[in-house]
């Protein structure tokens, strides 16, 4: 009993430690420079580890004893009962925006996630960590003539930043040899900031600035199941995976602030208002399903589909700036290891590739008075590089995504991202053998 208490204590300690990591790094968080992140909850982030992002983001049916997969908590029981896993990921890249003949390229980079997994016996395992949920990051502006004042203009600048993160604690149970169940309980938290500044080129003019500070808190639940079908050939297996997340409210607090200033003079607060709500935003119903064909320690090939009911979750906002829509996401991917026991290093590397596509969870207003939908398509290449101990790995993933608006009046975006993660595998509970 004391052994299990020690393991649970370790998990809780890790959770507290991991929660502090993104807090310390949040000031440098800059994973997007997208004007679209001005709307809703910002740009939704991937919650898959880099090892699975290299496979297009496959998660539902993936069971690997060396990969932590919090997207389906049923996968935790795939780990060896004597092994501790830790995974920490970072990313950086280039974000290019194109509209008509205009282009703008910006560098982005961010802390991605930190997760840990620990066995609790032959048929039980637990995981904890911190995952990204959404990010706000944009800087853009426009110049417009001042109504009724010939020859004068106003400069309007938009700026936003912030992110939402999710701390989770999950458990999995394998009641039958080919069936596993799991559940994650999570806490979503973070702050989003938006600013709109208007500056007139008229001397002694009153220049207003509008601020919105949004604080979000929410609880979440994710239930997962995986079934394994062994094939006649040894080591060959088909895995099926399902997950479900219920709709739950988000608690939000908005501070709306308007200030006014004259060039060279102090700034004055014109108005300030605080609004607390449990209906402005909500976590949507989410369901995913997938399958994977595996050859032990050699090949993984699979496909995923995920459905999120954002149209219902954001219906209470009644916003004229955006509209929530239900989201579909699909992924195809594979991983291949030529020979994990070879003396040749290149043959022990995991080579990964994948494709993914989705529609946005929001429709954004356009210059014609209507709304634009947009779609995102992308591809990934990845490597799983074994370290000297042959258990731990460095995952390197190169990804490209193209955000395509449904109308020619919309803004297109290109993302080129390089992700790096350390997957640490340590046999904590194996007894030391002395010769």
Coordinates of N, CA and C in Angstrom, one line a residue, residues 39 318-325 362-374 406-407 409:
X39 N -11.1 36.8 -32.4 CA -12.5 36.4 -32.2 C -12.6 35.1 -31.4
X318 N -24.4 35.5 -28.9 CA -25.1 36.3 -29.8 C -24.3 37.5 -30.4
X319 N -23.0 37.1 -30.7 CA -22.1 38.2 -31.1 C -22.3 38.5 -32.6
X320 N -22.2 39.8 -32.9 CA -22.3 40.2 -34.3 C -20.9 40.2 -35.0
X321 N -19.9 39.9 -34.2 CA -18.5 39.9 -34.7 C -18.1 38.5 -35.2
X322 N -18.8 37.5 -34.7 CA -18.4 36.1 -35.2 C -19.6 35.2 -34.9
X323 N -19.6 34.0 -35.5 CA -20.6 33.0 -35.3 C -19.9 31.7 -35.1
X324 N -20.3 31.0 -34.1 CA -19.8 29.6 -33.8 C -20.4 28.6 -34.8
X325 N -19.5 27.7 -35.2 CA -20.0 26.6 -36.1 C -19.4 25.3 -35.6
X362 N -15.3 29.0 -36.0 CA -15.9 30.3 -36.1 C -16.1 30.7 -37.6
X363 N -17.1 31.5 -37.8 CA -17.2 32.3 -39.1 C -17.0 33.7 -38.8
X364 N -16.1 34.3 -39.6 CA -15.5 35.7 -39.3 C -16.2 36.7 -40.3
X365 N -16.5 37.9 -39.8 CA -17.1 38.9 -40.6 C -16.1 39.4 -41.7
X366 N -16.6 39.7 -42.9 CA -15.8 40.2 -44.0 C -16.2 41.6 -44.4
X367 N -15.4 42.2 -45.3 CA -15.6 43.6 -45.7 C -16.9 43.8 -46.4
X368 N -17.6 42.8 -46.9 CA -18.8 43.0 -47.6 C -20.1 42.9 -46.7
X369 N -19.9 42.8 -45.4 CA -21.0 42.7 -44.5 C -21.5 41.3 -44.2
X370 N -20.8 40.3 -44.8 CA -21.2 38.9 -44.5 C -20.2 38.2 -43.6
X371 N -20.2 36.9 -43.7 CA -19.2 36.1 -42.9 C -18.5 35.1 -43.7
X372 N -17.2 35.0 -43.4 CA -16.3 34.0 -44.1 C -16.1 32.8 -43.2
X373 N -16.3 31.6 -43.8 CA -15.8 30.4 -43.2 C -14.3 30.2 -43.6
X374 N -13.6 29.4 -43.0 CA -12.3 29.1 -43.4 C -11.9 27.7 -43.0
X406 N -13.0 31.0 -47.2 CA -14.0 30.6 -48.2 C -14.3 31.7 -49.3
X407 N -13.8 32.9 -49.0 CA -14.0 34.0 -50.0 C -12.7 34.6 -50.3
X409 N -12.1 37.6 -50.5 CA -11.9 38.8 -49.7 C -11.2 38.5 -48.3

